[in-house]
Short mmCIF file of C-alpha atoms in Angstrom, two decimals:
data_model
loop_
_atom_site.label_atom_id
_atom_site.label_comp_id
_atom_site.label_asym_id
_atom_site.label_seq_id
_atom_site.Cartn_x
_atom_site.Cartn_y
_atom_site.Cartn_z
CA MET P 27 16.83 24.43 -31.31
CA ALA P 28 14.83 21.19 -31.75
CA ARG P 29 17.61 19.63 -33.83
CA LYS P 30 20.21 20.61 -31.25
CA ILE P 31 18.14 19.15 -28.38
CA GLY P 32 17.70 15.90 -30.31
CA LEU P 33 21.41 15.68 -31.11
CA TYR P 34 22.39 16.31 -27.49
CA GLY P 35 19.84 13.72 -26.37
CA ILE P 36 21.29 11.02 -28.63
CA LEU P 37 24.86 11.95 -27.68
CA ALA P 38 24.06 11.84 -23.96
CA TYR P 39 22.38 8.45 -24.33
CA CYS P 40 25.34 7.01 -26.26
CA LEU P 41 27.87 8.29 -23.72
CA TYR P 42 25.71 6.98 -20.89
CA GLY P 43 25.47 3.56 -22.56
CA LEU P 44 29.21 3.41 -23.22
CA PHE P 45 29.93 4.31 -19.59
CA PHE P 46 27.81 1.48 -18.24
CA TYR P 47 29.20 -0.98 -20.80
CA TRP P 48 32.73 -0.08 -19.68
CA TYR P 49 31.73 -0.13 -16.01
CA LEU P 50 29.99 -3.53 -16.10
CA PHE P 51 32.35 -5.39 -18.44
CA TYR P 52 35.74 -3.87 -17.67
CA PHE P 53 35.81 -1.84 -14.46
CA ALA P 54 33.40 -3.29 -11.89
CA ASP P 55 34.78 -6.03 -9.70
CA ALA P 56 32.21 -8.64 -8.64
CA SER P 57 34.78 -11.03 -7.20
CA LEU P 58 34.52 -12.16 -3.60
CA PRO P 59 36.65 -10.41 -0.95
CA PHE P 60 39.41 -12.80 0.09
CA GLU P 61 38.11 -13.13 3.66
CA TYR P 62 34.94 -14.81 2.34
CA GLU P 63 36.70 -17.28 0.07
CA GLY P 64 35.86 -20.83 1.07
CA SER P 65 32.89 -19.72 3.17
CA ARG P 66 29.36 -20.81 2.33
CA ALA P 67 28.87 -17.40 0.71
CA ASP P 68 31.57 -18.26 -1.83
CA PRO P 69 29.78 -19.31 -5.06
CA ALA P 70 32.68 -21.63 -5.85
CA THR P 71 31.53 -23.83 -2.95
CA PHE P 72 28.03 -24.45 -4.32
CA LEU P 73 28.22 -23.67 -8.07
CA ASN P 74 30.25 -25.59 -10.62
CA GLY P 75 32.56 -23.87 -13.10
CA ARG P 76 29.94 -23.63 -15.85
CA GLU P 77 27.32 -22.22 -13.49
CA LEU P 78 29.78 -19.59 -12.29
CA MET P 79 30.60 -18.53 -15.85
CA LEU P 80 26.93 -18.39 -16.90
CA SER P 81 26.00 -16.37 -13.81
CA GLU P 82 28.66 -13.77 -14.52
CA GLU P 83 27.75 -13.52 -18.23
CA TYR P 84 24.02 -13.33 -17.63
CA SER P 85 24.30 -10.78 -14.81
CA LYS P 86 26.47 -8.41 -16.85
CA ILE P 87 24.18 -8.45 -19.90
CA ARG P 88 21.00 -8.23 -17.82
CA ASN P 89 22.38 -5.28 -15.83
CA LEU P 90 23.41 -3.49 -19.02
CA LEU P 91 19.88 -3.93 -20.42
CA PHE P 92 18.45 -2.47 -17.23
CA PHE P 93 20.62 0.64 -17.40
CA LEU P 94 19.89 1.13 -21.12
CA SER P 95 16.13 0.59 -21.05
CA THR P 96 14.99 3.39 -18.72
CA PRO P 97 16.89 6.26 -20.44
CA PHE P 98 15.72 4.84 -23.78
CA GLU P 99 12.20 5.59 -22.58
CA TRP P 100 13.22 9.20 -21.87
CA LEU P 101 14.74 9.52 -25.33
CA LEU P 102 11.57 8.08 -26.89
CA TYR P 103 9.32 10.66 -25.22
CA LEU P 104 11.74 13.43 -26.15
CA PHE P 105 11.59 12.52 -29.85
CA ILE P 106 7.80 12.15 -29.75
CA LEU P 107 7.78 15.80 -28.69
CA LEU P 108 10.52 17.02 -31.06
CA PHE P 109 8.99 15.36 -34.14
CA GLY P 110 5.56 16.76 -33.34
CA LEU P 111 3.99 13.33 -32.88
CA SER P 112 2.30 14.49 -29.69
CA GLY P 113 0.54 17.19 -31.72
CA VAL P 114 -0.41 14.64 -34.38
CA PHE P 115 -1.96 12.36 -31.73
CA LYS P 116 -3.97 15.31 -30.40
CA LYS P 117 -5.16 16.22 -33.90
CA TRP P 118 -6.30 12.65 -34.60
CA ALA P 119 -8.07 12.55 -31.24
CA GLU P 120 -9.93 15.81 -31.92
CA GLN P 121 -10.97 14.57 -35.35
CA SER P 122 -12.34 11.36 -33.85
CA SER P 123 -14.61 12.84 -31.16
CA THR P 124 -16.00 16.10 -29.80
CA TYR P 125 -15.90 14.86 -26.19
CA LYS P 126 -12.79 15.88 -24.24
CA PHE P 127 -12.63 12.67 -22.21
CA VAL P 128 -12.84 10.51 -25.35
CA GLN P 129 -10.19 12.68 -27.02
CA THR P 130 -7.87 12.08 -24.07
CA ILE P 131 -8.40 8.32 -24.28
CA ILE P 132 -7.67 8.31 -28.02
CA TYR P 133 -4.56 10.47 -27.52
CA VAL P 134 -3.25 8.14 -24.81
CA ALA P 135 -4.05 5.11 -26.99
CA TRP P 136 -1.80 6.40 -29.78
CA LEU P 137 0.95 7.39 -27.34
CA SER P 138 0.77 4.00 -25.58
CA PHE P 139 0.88 2.09 -28.86
CA ILE P 140 3.97 3.96 -30.13
CA ALA P 141 5.74 3.53 -26.79
CA PHE P 142 4.84 -0.18 -26.70
CA ALA P 143 6.07 -0.76 -30.26
CA ALA P 144 9.32 1.15 -29.65
CA THR P 145 10.20 -0.65 -26.41
CA LEU P 146 9.07 -4.13 -27.50
CA PRO P 147 12.47 -4.99 -29.09
CA LEU P 148 14.25 -4.36 -25.76
CA SER P 149 11.64 -6.46 -23.95
CA TYR P 150 12.15 -9.25 -26.47
CA ILE P 151 15.93 -9.11 -26.04
CA SER P 152 15.44 -9.48 -22.27
CA TYR P 153 13.06 -12.41 -22.81
CA SER P 154 15.43 -14.06 -25.29
CA LEU P 155 18.35 -13.60 -22.89
CA SER P 156 16.43 -15.35 -20.12
CA LYS P 157 15.62 -18.22 -22.48
CA THR P 158 19.25 -18.52 -23.57
CA TYR P 159 20.49 -18.79 -19.98
CA ASN P 160 17.70 -21.18 -18.97
CA ILE P 161 15.97 -18.75 -16.63
CA SER P 162 12.78 -18.46 -18.68
CA THR P 163 10.81 -21.52 -19.78
CA GLN P 164 8.01 -19.41 -21.26
CA SER P 165 6.87 -19.89 -24.84
CA PHE P 166 6.84 -16.89 -27.17
CA SER P 167 3.04 -16.88 -27.36
CA SER P 168 2.74 -16.89 -23.56
CA TRP P 169 5.33 -14.10 -23.28
CA MET P 170 3.50 -12.04 -25.92
CA LYS P 171 0.23 -12.56 -24.07
CA ASP P 172 1.80 -11.13 -20.89
CA GLU P 173 3.18 -8.19 -22.86
CA LEU P 174 -0.29 -7.42 -24.25
CA ILE P 175 -1.83 -7.67 -20.78
CA ASP P 176 0.83 -5.19 -19.60
CA PHE P 177 -0.09 -2.90 -22.51
CA TRP P 178 -3.81 -2.83 -21.73
CA ILE P 179 -3.31 -2.37 -17.97
CA ASN P 180 -0.78 0.43 -18.57
CA PHE P 181 -3.03 2.04 -21.17
CA GLY P 182 -6.06 1.97 -18.87
CA THR P 183 -4.09 3.40 -15.95
CA MET P 184 -2.44 6.06 -18.11
CA ALA P 185 -5.77 7.11 -19.66
CA VAL P 186 -7.30 7.68 -16.21
CA ILE P 187 -4.20 9.57 -15.02
CA ALA P 188 -4.07 11.79 -18.11
CA ALA P 189 -7.80 12.60 -18.00
CA VAL P 190 -7.67 13.56 -14.32
CA LEU P 191 -4.35 15.45 -14.53
CA TYR P 192 -5.28 17.71 -17.43
CA TRP P 193 -8.73 18.37 -16.01
CA LEU P 194 -7.04 19.46 -12.76
CA MET P 195 -4.49 21.58 -14.64
CA LYS P 196 -7.27 23.54 -16.33
CA LYS P 197 -9.00 24.04 -12.99
CA SER P 198 -5.88 25.08 -11.07
CA LEU P 199 -2.59 25.49 -12.90
CA LYS P 200 -0.72 26.27 -9.65
CA ARG P 201 -2.04 23.54 -7.35
CA TRP P 202 -2.97 20.72 -9.72
CA TRP P 203 -0.12 18.61 -8.37
CA LEU P 204 -1.54 18.77 -4.82
CA TYR P 205 -5.06 17.87 -5.91
CA ALA P 206 -3.66 15.08 -8.07
CA TRP P 207 -1.81 13.68 -5.06
CA LEU P 208 -4.94 13.81 -2.89
CA LEU P 209 -6.82 11.81 -5.52
CA SER P 210 -3.89 9.40 -5.93
CA VAL P 211 -4.16 8.26 -2.29
CA PRO P 212 -7.51 6.41 -2.57
CA PHE P 213 -6.69 5.37 -6.15
CA SER P 214 -3.37 3.75 -5.11
CA LEU P 215 -4.95 1.98 -2.13
CA PHE P 216 -7.76 0.73 -4.37
CA ILE P 217 -5.27 -0.70 -6.89
CA MET P 218 -3.25 -2.37 -4.10
CA PHE P 219 -6.45 -3.90 -2.73
CA LEU P 220 -7.41 -5.26 -6.17
CA GLN P 221 -3.92 -6.47 -7.12
CA PRO P 222 -4.13 -10.01 -5.66
CA VAL P 223 -7.68 -10.80 -6.80
CA ILE P 224 -8.05 -8.96 -10.12
CA ILE P 225 -4.69 -8.02 -11.66
CA ASP P 226 -2.33 -10.88 -10.68
CA PRO P 227 -4.72 -13.66 -11.87
CA LEU P 228 -4.63 -12.12 -15.36
CA TYR P 229 -1.05 -13.43 -15.64
CA ASN P 230 -1.10 -16.67 -13.63
CA ASP P 231 -3.37 -19.10 -11.82
CA PHE P 232 -3.46 -18.83 -8.02
CA TYR P 233 -4.85 -21.48 -5.70
CA PRO P 234 -4.49 -22.58 -2.06
CA LEU P 235 -1.35 -24.59 -1.34
CA LYS P 236 -2.02 -28.18 -2.39
CA ASN P 237 0.47 -29.72 0.04
CA GLN P 238 -1.77 -29.69 3.12
CA GLU P 239 0.94 -31.04 5.43
CA LEU P 240 3.26 -28.19 4.46
CA GLU P 241 0.42 -25.68 4.74
CA GLU P 242 -0.26 -26.88 8.29
CA LYS P 243 3.41 -26.29 9.19
CA ILE P 244 3.27 -22.81 7.68
CA LEU P 245 0.04 -21.95 9.51
CA GLN P 246 1.59 -23.13 12.79
CA LEU P 247 4.50 -20.78 12.10
CA ALA P 248 2.01 -17.99 11.41
CA ASP P 249 0.22 -18.73 14.67
CA GLN P 250 3.52 -18.36 16.58
CA ALA P 251 3.86 -14.92 15.00
CA ASN P 252 0.21 -14.02 15.81
CA ILE P 253 -0.64 -13.74 12.12
CA PRO P 254 -4.32 -14.48 11.33
CA ALA P 255 -3.54 -16.52 8.21
CA GLU P 256 -6.01 -19.09 6.85
CA HIS P 257 -4.38 -20.03 3.55
CA VAL P 258 -1.06 -19.88 1.75
CA PHE P 259 -1.34 -19.51 -2.01
CA GLU P 260 0.78 -21.08 -4.72
CA VAL P 261 1.05 -19.89 -8.29
CA ASN P 262 1.96 -21.90 -11.37
CA MET P 263 5.21 -20.31 -12.55
CA ALA P 264 7.07 -23.43 -13.73
CA GLU P 265 5.72 -22.98 -17.24
CA LYS P 266 7.31 -19.52 -17.34
CA THR P 267 10.53 -19.60 -15.33
CA ASN P 268 13.07 -21.66 -13.41
CA ALA P 269 13.59 -18.83 -10.90
CA LEU P 270 12.31 -19.09 -7.32
CA ASN P 271 10.22 -16.59 -5.42
CA ALA P 272 7.76 -15.96 -2.60
CA TYR P 273 6.13 -12.69 -1.62
CA VAL P 274 3.44 -10.85 0.30
CA THR P 275 0.92 -8.86 -1.73
CA GLY P 276 -2.26 -6.88 -1.22
CA ILE P 277 -3.63 -5.00 1.77
CA GLY P 278 -6.39 -5.58 4.28
CA SER P 279 -8.58 -8.62 3.76
CA ASN P 280 -7.01 -9.20 0.33
CA SER P 281 -3.44 -9.60 1.61
CA ARG P 282 -1.81 -12.89 0.62
CA ILE P 283 1.35 -14.88 1.12
CA VAL P 284 2.26 -16.42 -2.23
CA LEU P 285 4.72 -19.20 -3.15
CA TRP P 286 5.83 -19.95 -6.68
CA ASP P 287 5.50 -23.64 -7.55
CA THR P 288 9.15 -23.58 -8.66
CA THR P 289 10.03 -22.82 -5.04
CA LEU P 290 7.91 -25.76 -3.87
CA ASN P 291 9.54 -28.06 -6.44
CA ARG P 292 13.16 -27.19 -5.66
CA LEU P 293 13.27 -26.53 -1.92
CA ASP P 294 12.52 -28.86 0.97
CA ASP P 295 10.04 -28.10 3.76
CA GLU P 296 12.61 -26.61 6.14
CA GLN P 297 13.86 -24.22 3.48
CA ILE P 298 10.31 -23.21 2.58
CA LEU P 299 9.51 -22.60 6.25
CA PHE P 300 12.47 -20.21 6.42
CA ILE P 301 11.13 -18.34 3.38
CA MET P 302 7.66 -18.22 4.93
CA ALA P 303 9.06 -16.87 8.20
CA HIS P 304 10.83 -14.18 6.17
CA GLU P 305 7.57 -13.19 4.45
CA MET P 306 5.70 -13.23 7.77
CA ALA P 307 8.25 -10.77 9.13
CA HIS P 308 7.05 -8.21 6.59
CA TYR P 309 3.55 -8.58 8.02
CA VAL P 310 4.68 -8.52 11.67
CA GLU P 311 6.85 -5.43 11.19
CA LYS P 312 4.19 -3.76 8.99
CA HIS P 313 6.58 -3.27 6.09
CA ILE P 314 3.70 -3.23 3.60
CA TYR P 315 2.04 -0.27 5.33
CA ILE P 316 5.37 1.51 5.82
CA GLY P 317 5.95 0.99 2.10
CA ILE P 318 2.56 2.48 1.27
CA ALA P 319 3.27 5.54 3.42
CA GLY P 320 6.68 5.96 1.79
CA TYR P 321 5.18 5.56 -1.70
CA LEU P 322 2.56 8.25 -1.00
CA LEU P 323 5.19 10.63 0.37
CA LEU P 324 7.42 10.14 -2.68
CA THR P 325 4.38 10.61 -4.93
CA LEU P 326 3.67 13.97 -3.30
CA ILE P 327 7.28 15.10 -3.72
CA GLY P 328 7.41 13.72 -7.27
CA LEU P 329 4.24 15.51 -8.42
CA PHE P 330 5.43 18.78 -6.89
CA LEU P 331 8.82 18.53 -8.62
CA ALA P 332 7.18 17.44 -11.89
CA ALA P 333 4.94 20.52 -11.82
CA LYS P 334 7.86 22.89 -11.24
CA ILE P 335 10.11 21.20 -13.83
CA MET P 336 7.32 21.17 -16.43
CA GLU P 337 6.75 24.90 -15.94
CA ALA P 338 10.44 25.63 -16.38
CA VAL P 339 10.89 23.36 -19.41
CA VAL P 340 7.81 24.65 -21.24
CA ALA P 341 8.82 28.27 -20.53
CA ARG P 342 12.35 27.67 -21.87
CA PHE P 343 11.90 24.98 -24.55
CA GLY P 344 8.16 24.94 -25.21
CA ARG P 345 8.52 26.06 -28.83
CA ALA P 346 11.18 23.47 -29.68
CA LEU P 347 9.18 20.72 -27.98
CA ARG P 348 5.95 21.97 -29.61
CA ILE P 349 4.19 22.40 -26.30
CA PRO P 350 2.17 25.66 -26.18
CA ALA P 351 1.25 25.35 -22.49
CA VAL P 352 1.66 23.02 -19.53
CA HIS P 353 -2.07 22.26 -19.39
CA ASP P 354 -2.16 21.22 -23.07
CA ILE P 355 -2.38 17.43 -23.53
CA ARG P 356 0.64 17.64 -25.84
CA SER P 357 2.80 18.05 -22.72
CA PHE P 358 1.88 14.54 -21.47
CA PRO P 359 5.04 12.85 -22.89
CA LEU P 360 7.08 15.49 -21.03
CA PHE P 361 5.22 14.66 -17.80
CA LEU P 362 5.89 10.93 -18.28
CA MET P 363 9.57 11.58 -19.03
CA ILE P 364 10.02 13.73 -15.91
CA ILE P 365 8.22 11.21 -13.68
CA SER P 366 10.39 8.38 -15.07
CA MET P 367 13.55 10.41 -14.40
CA LEU P 368 12.44 11.19 -10.84
CA LEU P 369 11.64 7.53 -10.19
CA PHE P 370 15.08 6.53 -11.46
CA ALA P 371 16.72 9.18 -9.27
CA ALA P 372 14.73 8.02 -6.23
CA SER P 373 15.43 4.31 -6.75
CA PRO P 374 18.70 4.25 -4.72
CA PHE P 375 16.82 5.59 -1.68
CA GLU P 376 13.89 3.20 -2.18
CA ASN P 377 16.28 0.26 -2.56
CA LEU P 378 18.19 1.29 0.57
CA VAL P 379 14.99 1.25 2.64
CA SER P 380 13.94 -2.04 1.04
CA ARG P 381 17.32 -3.67 1.79
CA TYR P 382 17.00 -2.60 5.43
CA GLN P 383 13.52 -4.16 5.64
CA GLU P 384 14.71 -7.35 3.96
CA THR P 385 17.61 -7.60 6.42
CA ARG P 386 15.13 -7.23 9.27
CA ALA P 387 13.00 -9.98 7.72
CA ASP P 388 16.02 -12.30 7.38
CA THR P 389 16.90 -11.69 11.03
CA TYR P 390 13.32 -12.38 12.13
CA ALA P 391 13.17 -15.57 10.04
CA ILE P 392 16.39 -17.07 11.37
CA GLU P 393 15.50 -16.20 14.97
CA MET P 394 12.14 -17.91 14.50
CA THR P 395 13.35 -21.05 12.69
CA GLU P 396 16.91 -21.28 14.10
CA ASN P 397 17.87 -23.42 11.12
CA THR P 398 20.90 -21.80 9.52
CA ASP P 399 21.66 -24.78 7.30
CA ALA P 400 18.22 -24.57 5.67
CA ALA P 401 18.46 -20.78 5.36
CA ILE P 402 21.90 -20.81 3.74
CA ALA P 403 20.92 -23.64 1.39
CA THR P 404 17.87 -21.57 0.40
CA PHE P 405 19.97 -18.56 -0.56
CA GLN P 406 22.43 -20.76 -2.43
CA GLU P 407 19.59 -22.30 -4.44
CA LEU P 408 18.11 -18.86 -5.15
CA THR P 409 21.51 -17.81 -6.50
CA ARG P 410 21.76 -20.89 -8.71
CA ALA P 411 18.19 -20.65 -10.04
CA GLY P 412 18.39 -16.94 -10.85
CA ARG P 413 21.97 -16.89 -12.18
CA SER P 414 22.60 -14.12 -9.64
CA GLN P 415 25.86 -12.52 -8.63
CA VAL P 416 26.73 -13.15 -4.99
CA ASN P 417 28.61 -9.84 -4.78
CA PRO P 418 27.19 -7.42 -7.39
CA PRO P 419 29.01 -4.21 -8.46
CA LEU P 420 28.26 -1.12 -6.38
CA LEU P 421 26.14 0.77 -8.94
CA VAL P 422 24.13 -2.37 -9.70
CA LYS P 423 23.41 -2.84 -6.02
CA ILE P 424 22.46 0.81 -5.55
CA PHE P 425 20.07 1.01 -8.51
CA ARG P 426 18.79 -2.58 -8.80
CA TYR P 427 18.92 -4.42 -5.50
CA GLY P 428 15.90 -4.18 -3.21
CA HIS P 429 17.39 -7.10 -1.25
CA PRO P 430 20.82 -7.38 0.37
CA SER P 431 23.36 -9.20 -1.77
CA MET P 432 23.66 -12.95 -1.25
CA LEU P 433 27.12 -12.32 0.22
CA GLU P 434 25.57 -10.13 2.92
CA ARG P 435 22.64 -12.48 3.55
CA ILE P 436 24.68 -15.68 3.86
CA SER P 437 27.41 -13.95 5.88
CA MET P 438 24.80 -12.70 8.34
CA LEU P 439 23.51 -16.25 8.76
CA GLU P 440 27.02 -17.60 9.35
CA GLU P 441 27.58 -14.93 12.01
CA PHE P 442 24.28 -15.90 13.66
CA GLU P 443 25.40 -19.54 13.63
CA ILE P 444 28.72 -18.66 15.31
CA GLU P 445 27.00 -16.54 17.96
CA LYS P 446 24.52 -19.31 18.68
CA ARG P 447 27.31 -21.89 18.99
CA ASN P 448 29.26 -19.62 21.36
CA GLN P 449 26.14 -19.01 23.43
CA GLU P 450 25.51 -22.75 23.76
CA LYS P 451 29.13 -23.31 24.84
CA ASN P 452 28.82 -20.58 27.48
CA GLU P 453 25.59 -22.11 28.79
CA GLN P 454 27.20 -25.57 29.00
CA SER P 455 30.26 -24.21 30.80
CA GLN P 456 28.04 -22.57 33.40
#
């Protein structure tokens, strides 16, 4: 049975990979609909021939890596179970300590290390690809440092989750998922509160915006939107990437608006003000808190489904997977695999909600700034800097895009510009 499961797993992964290779490189059409040709959404109007070619190449390879990496994680956890490695990790943990909590930490340490080592080649390929296409400017040592920080943060989080989960399972095998969710609410909020001041600075240096004149303009914009902002933060990303970005992070008193220094270096003040208005829209429309509520709801559903699926899998395939019971720590790779699958399945819905919120933020920003030229130039520069596709294939958009495509964003701005021009004509004629 174990051999058959492993064979089917490999076969399914290969067929899945071949499908997405065929889809991305031969079937999917990322060309621009003819009605948009020559518009400012047409990449041929703001990218040269080489930039167009590099964008298409980079996007296809990057998208293929995305679709291959997540199922690879599922396959990894499956083989950890089939080969009995989960049992070996438990044995080593029990030999190392008599304390259950320490045993759990040691077990998770071994599992985390194997998963990190197995997925590192894919991470390196992604890093190397970004370097090749001049997206990343990060040195190997700096990249490796970030990978190790990721490892320790993931290990610490996973150790806490595993210790709590399996303690709850032994207390209540039927309702552990509900109690786990109740505990996840304060834990998630605590992590979100710490993110800007503890976790993010582990990767980069954050400091108040040095351009005081620009900061004053941004704060005036915030005042118009009734946002109690005192500082805008910039982060030194130029030593790592050529891409541009700005975002809102944190909750409560630790919430921040952050600009990458690459954005400051490549965009003018009017373009940056449009970006800032976009980020302020998320605050005004409470997208962060809506996102938190949605995350907690999906967590509840996910834990419930994980509990039911784990019961069914262990009852049917427990012997082949070498899992004697759901509440045994050896089932942890199965839990992680199921959660990863559920997250992947839920991503189209999450991205759909996110795209709606981003469209709302774009609308808010252009209504506040009324500078379509700056807004369109911003999106064009974002496309150039990130080697992005203006009109991505459907499956890529569904599973990867938390923002509308650049075609949709620029087209919306052009429509706003036409409506504004018509409105001004009507006012003059009256």
